[in-house]
Amino acid sequence: MTENETINVPTANPAKAKSYERVKLVMSLVSMALNFVIPILFLLLGGSEAIRNLAEGWTGSAPLIVVFYLLIAGAGLQAIEFPFEIFSGFIVEKKYGLSKISIRGWLWDWLKGTMIQTVLNPSY
């Protein structure tokens, strides 16, 4: 690079950055609240017992009952959190110009991440 060349550095917009951080913070707090409240409601309203009974109907093997239970409960929690993940991880990032990925690409990345998370941490 010569002395006459300039580097194009995007200028920071403090108001936009503050707005972005506020939105991300609110979404994180909502997600944490859901991760706390939903399992409690699930237990209190008999959802846990219903899934256990469903899993017992499929198999009599205790280890398989646990696997089915975790898969069903995890899928349910993912289904509840998915709209928040799409909003926070795709829509907000696009709105603030921080992502150029398509919805298809984002969904593919989300699916890969979810599958890896399921394998590495099946209790989620």
PDB file of C-alpha atoms in Angstrom:
ATOM      1  CA  MET A   1       0.000   0.000   0.000  1.00  0.00           C
ATOM      2  CA  THR A   2       1.357   3.383  -0.957  1.00  0.00           C
ATOM      3  CA  GLU A   3       1.064   6.589   1.008  1.00  0.00           C
ATOM      4  CA  ASN A   4      -1.625   7.935  -1.319  1.00  0.00           C
ATOM      5  CA  GLU A   5      -3.947   4.954  -0.906  1.00  0.00           C
ATOM      6  CA  THR A   6      -6.643   5.146   1.692  1.00  0.00           C
ATOM      7  CA  ILE A   7      -8.391   2.439   3.576  1.00  0.00           C
ATOM      8  CA  ASN A   8     -12.172   2.526   3.601  1.00  0.00           C
ATOM      9  CA  VAL A   9     -13.171   1.954   7.180  1.00  0.00           C
ATOM     10  CA  PRO A  10     -16.878   2.057   7.931  1.00  0.00           C
ATOM     11  CA  THR A  11     -17.719   4.838  10.321  1.00  0.00           C
ATOM     12  CA  ALA A  12     -19.356   3.873  13.550  1.00  0.00           C
ATOM     13  CA  ASN A  13     -22.866   4.995  14.293  1.00  0.00           C
ATOM     14  CA  PRO A  14     -23.163   5.061  18.095  1.00  0.00           C
ATOM     15  CA  ALA A  15     -26.963   5.366  18.082  1.00  0.00           C
ATOM     16  CA  LYS A  16     -27.313   2.394  15.736  1.00  0.00           C
ATOM     17  CA  ALA A  17     -24.830   0.354  17.788  1.00  0.00           C
ATOM     18  CA  LYS A  18     -26.697   1.172  20.999  1.00  0.00           C
ATOM     19  CA  SER A  19     -30.020   0.218  19.412  1.00  0.00           C
ATOM     20  CA  TYR A  20     -28.536  -3.075  18.181  1.00  0.00           C
ATOM     21  CA  GLU A  21     -27.144  -3.913  21.621  1.00  0.00           C
ATOM     22  CA  ARG A  22     -30.485  -3.090  23.249  1.00  0.00           C
ATOM     23  CA  VAL A  23     -32.384  -5.392  20.872  1.00  0.00           C
ATOM     24  CA  LYS A  24     -29.867  -8.214  21.391  1.00  0.00           C
ATOM     25  CA  LEU A  25     -30.040  -7.763  25.175  1.00  0.00           C
ATOM     26  CA  VAL A  26     -33.842  -7.894  25.206  1.00  0.00           C
ATOM     27  CA  MET A  27     -33.819 -11.019  23.037  1.00  0.00           C
ATOM     28  CA  SER A  28     -31.257 -12.672  25.342  1.00  0.00           C
ATOM     29  CA  LEU A  29     -33.345 -11.860  28.410  1.00  0.00           C
ATOM     30  CA  VAL A  30     -36.499 -13.208  26.766  1.00  0.00           C
ATOM     31  CA  SER A  31     -34.652 -16.383  25.780  1.00  0.00           C
ATOM     32  CA  MET A  32     -33.296 -16.853  29.311  1.00  0.00           C
ATOM     33  CA  ALA A  33     -36.750 -16.319  30.787  1.00  0.00           C
ATOM     34  CA  LEU A  34     -38.225 -18.882  28.398  1.00  0.00           C
ATOM     35  CA  ASN A  35     -35.504 -21.386  29.253  1.00  0.00           C
ATOM     36  CA  PHE A  36     -36.357 -20.928  32.920  1.00  0.00           C
ATOM     37  CA  VAL A  37     -40.164 -20.718  32.837  1.00  0.00           C
ATOM     38  CA  ILE A  38     -41.049 -23.270  30.145  1.00  0.00           C
ATOM     39  CA  PRO A  39     -39.468 -26.300  31.858  1.00  0.00           C
ATOM     40  CA  ILE A  40     -41.163 -25.363  35.135  1.00  0.00           C
ATOM     41  CA  LEU A  41     -44.554 -25.030  33.434  1.00  0.00           C
ATOM     42  CA  PHE A  42     -43.849 -28.231  31.546  1.00  0.00           C
ATOM     43  CA  LEU A  43     -43.356 -30.101  34.819  1.00  0.00           C
ATOM     44  CA  LEU A  44     -46.240 -28.458  36.678  1.00  0.00           C
ATOM     45  CA  LEU A  45     -48.756 -28.986  33.871  1.00  0.00           C
ATOM     46  CA  GLY A  46     -47.962 -32.679  33.398  1.00  0.00           C
ATOM     47  CA  GLY A  47     -46.037 -32.421  30.146  1.00  0.00           C
ATOM     48  CA  SER A  48     -43.137 -34.411  31.516  1.00  0.00           C
ATOM     49  CA  GLU A  49     -45.374 -37.284  32.542  1.00  0.00           C
ATOM     50  CA  ALA A  50     -47.147 -37.231  29.177  1.00  0.00           C
ATOM     51  CA  ILE A  51     -43.851 -37.515  27.288  1.00  0.00           C
ATOM     52  CA  ARG A  52     -42.682 -40.285  29.608  1.00  0.00           C
ATOM     53  CA  ASN A  53     -45.916 -42.212  29.005  1.00  0.00           C
ATOM     54  CA  LEU A  54     -45.562 -41.712  25.264  1.00  0.00           C
ATOM     55  CA  ALA A  55     -41.968 -42.970  25.343  1.00  0.00           C
ATOM     56  CA  GLU A  56     -42.967 -45.958  27.482  1.00  0.00           C
ATOM     57  CA  GLY A  57     -45.595 -46.818  24.874  1.00  0.00           C
ATOM     58  CA  TRP A  58     -42.886 -47.023  22.220  1.00  0.00           C
ATOM     59  CA  THR A  59     -40.455 -49.158  24.198  1.00  0.00           C
ATOM     60  CA  GLY A  60     -40.086 -50.901  27.529  1.00  0.00           C
ATOM     61  CA  SER A  61     -36.344 -50.316  27.693  1.00  0.00           C
ATOM     62  CA  ALA A  62     -35.458 -47.713  30.337  1.00  0.00           C
ATOM     63  CA  PRO A  63     -32.428 -46.317  28.439  1.00  0.00           C
ATOM     64  CA  LEU A  64     -34.505 -45.888  25.262  1.00  0.00           C
ATOM     65  CA  ILE A  65     -37.280 -44.212  27.241  1.00  0.00           C
ATOM     66  CA  VAL A  66     -34.721 -41.657  28.440  1.00  0.00           C
ATOM     67  CA  VAL A  67     -33.418 -41.116  24.889  1.00  0.00           C
ATOM     68  CA  PHE A  68     -36.940 -40.636  23.497  1.00  0.00           C
ATOM     69  CA  TYR A  69     -37.845 -38.330  26.373  1.00  0.00           C
ATOM     70  CA  LEU A  70     -34.786 -36.128  25.820  1.00  0.00           C
ATOM     71  CA  LEU A  71     -35.331 -35.989  22.060  1.00  0.00           C
ATOM     72  CA  ILE A  72     -38.999 -35.029  22.377  1.00  0.00           C
ATOM     73  CA  ALA A  73     -38.425 -32.477  25.158  1.00  0.00           C
ATOM     74  CA  GLY A  74     -35.447 -30.979  23.310  1.00  0.00           C
ATOM     75  CA  ALA A  75     -37.399 -30.733  20.063  1.00  0.00           C
ATOM     76  CA  GLY A  76     -40.246 -29.013  21.903  1.00  0.00           C
ATOM     77  CA  LEU A  77     -37.928 -26.445  23.457  1.00  0.00           C
ATOM     78  CA  GLN A  78     -36.254 -25.843  20.093  1.00  0.00           C
ATOM     79  CA  ALA A  79     -39.658 -25.294  18.478  1.00  0.00           C
ATOM     80  CA  ILE A  80     -40.524 -22.689  21.104  1.00  0.00           C
ATOM     81  CA  GLU A  81     -37.168 -20.907  20.835  1.00  0.00           C
ATOM     82  CA  PHE A  82     -36.878 -21.041  17.038  1.00  0.00           C
ATOM     83  CA  PRO A  83     -38.833 -17.817  16.335  1.00  0.00           C
ATOM     84  CA  PHE A  84     -36.603 -15.924  18.778  1.00  0.00           C
ATOM     85  CA  GLU A  85     -33.474 -17.407  17.218  1.00  0.00           C
ATOM     86  CA  ILE A  86     -34.579 -16.434  13.716  1.00  0.00           C
ATOM     87  CA  PHE A  87     -35.409 -12.909  14.868  1.00  0.00           C
ATOM     88  CA  SER A  88     -32.225 -12.399  16.861  1.00  0.00           C
ATOM     89  CA  GLY A  89     -29.842 -14.339  14.635  1.00  0.00           C
ATOM     90  CA  PHE A  90     -31.149 -13.448  11.183  1.00  0.00           C
ATOM     91  CA  ILE A  91     -33.613 -10.555  11.086  1.00  0.00           C
ATOM     92  CA  VAL A  92     -31.776  -8.267  13.525  1.00  0.00           C
ATOM     93  CA  GLU A  93     -28.407  -9.008  11.926  1.00  0.00           C
ATOM     94  CA  LYS A  94     -29.828  -8.149   8.477  1.00  0.00           C
ATOM     95  CA  LYS A  95     -31.551  -5.011   9.769  1.00  0.00           C
ATOM     96  CA  TYR A  96     -28.295  -3.627  11.123  1.00  0.00           C
ATOM     97  CA  GLY A  97     -26.278  -4.657   8.064  1.00  0.00           C
ATOM     98  CA  LEU A  98     -24.169  -7.194   9.942  1.00  0.00           C
ATOM     99  CA  SER A  99     -25.021 -10.207   7.809  1.00  0.00           C
ATOM    100  CA  LYS A 100     -25.214 -10.900   4.109  1.00  0.00           C
ATOM    101  CA  ILE A 101     -26.299 -14.531   4.436  1.00  0.00           C
ATOM    102  CA  SER A 102     -29.588 -15.624   2.871  1.00  0.00           C
ATOM    103  CA  ILE A 103     -32.411 -17.110   4.921  1.00  0.00           C
ATOM    104  CA  ARG A 104     -31.636 -20.460   3.322  1.00  0.00           C
ATOM    105  CA  GLY A 105     -27.991 -20.217   4.364  1.00  0.00           C
ATOM    106  CA  TRP A 106     -28.948 -19.122   7.859  1.00  0.00           C
ATOM    107  CA  LEU A 107     -31.394 -22.022   8.224  1.00  0.00           C
ATOM    108  CA  TRP A 108     -28.745 -24.472   7.010  1.00  0.00           C
ATOM    109  CA  ASP A 109     -26.221 -23.099   9.543  1.00  0.00           C
ATOM    110  CA  TRP A 110     -28.856 -23.217  12.293  1.00  0.00           C
ATOM    111  CA  LEU A 111     -29.722 -26.830  11.452  1.00  0.00           C
ATOM    112  CA  LYS A 112     -26.058 -27.880  11.452  1.00  0.00           C
ATOM    113  CA  GLY A 113     -25.473 -26.131  14.779  1.00  0.00           C
ATOM    114  CA  THR A 114     -28.553 -27.713  16.314  1.00  0.00           C
ATOM    115  CA  MET A 115     -27.510 -31.181  15.150  1.00  0.00           C
ATOM    116  CA  ILE A 116     -23.994 -30.757  16.537  1.00  0.00           C
ATOM    117  CA  GLN A 117     -25.413 -29.433  19.807  1.00  0.00           C
ATOM    118  CA  THR A 118     -27.770 -32.412  20.030  1.00  0.00           C
ATOM    119  CA  VAL A 119     -24.908 -34.866  19.555  1.00  0.00           C
ATOM    120  CA  LEU A 120     -22.540 -33.121  21.971  1.00  0.00           C
ATOM    121  CA  ASN A 121     -25.153 -32.197  24.590  1.00  0.00           C
ATOM    122  CA  PRO A 122     -28.194 -34.460  24.224  1.00  0.00           C
ATOM    123  CA  SER A 123     -29.752 -33.198  27.456  1.00  0.00           C
ATOM    124  CA  TYR A 124     -30.507 -29.851  25.773  1.00  0.00           C
TER     125      TYR A 124
END
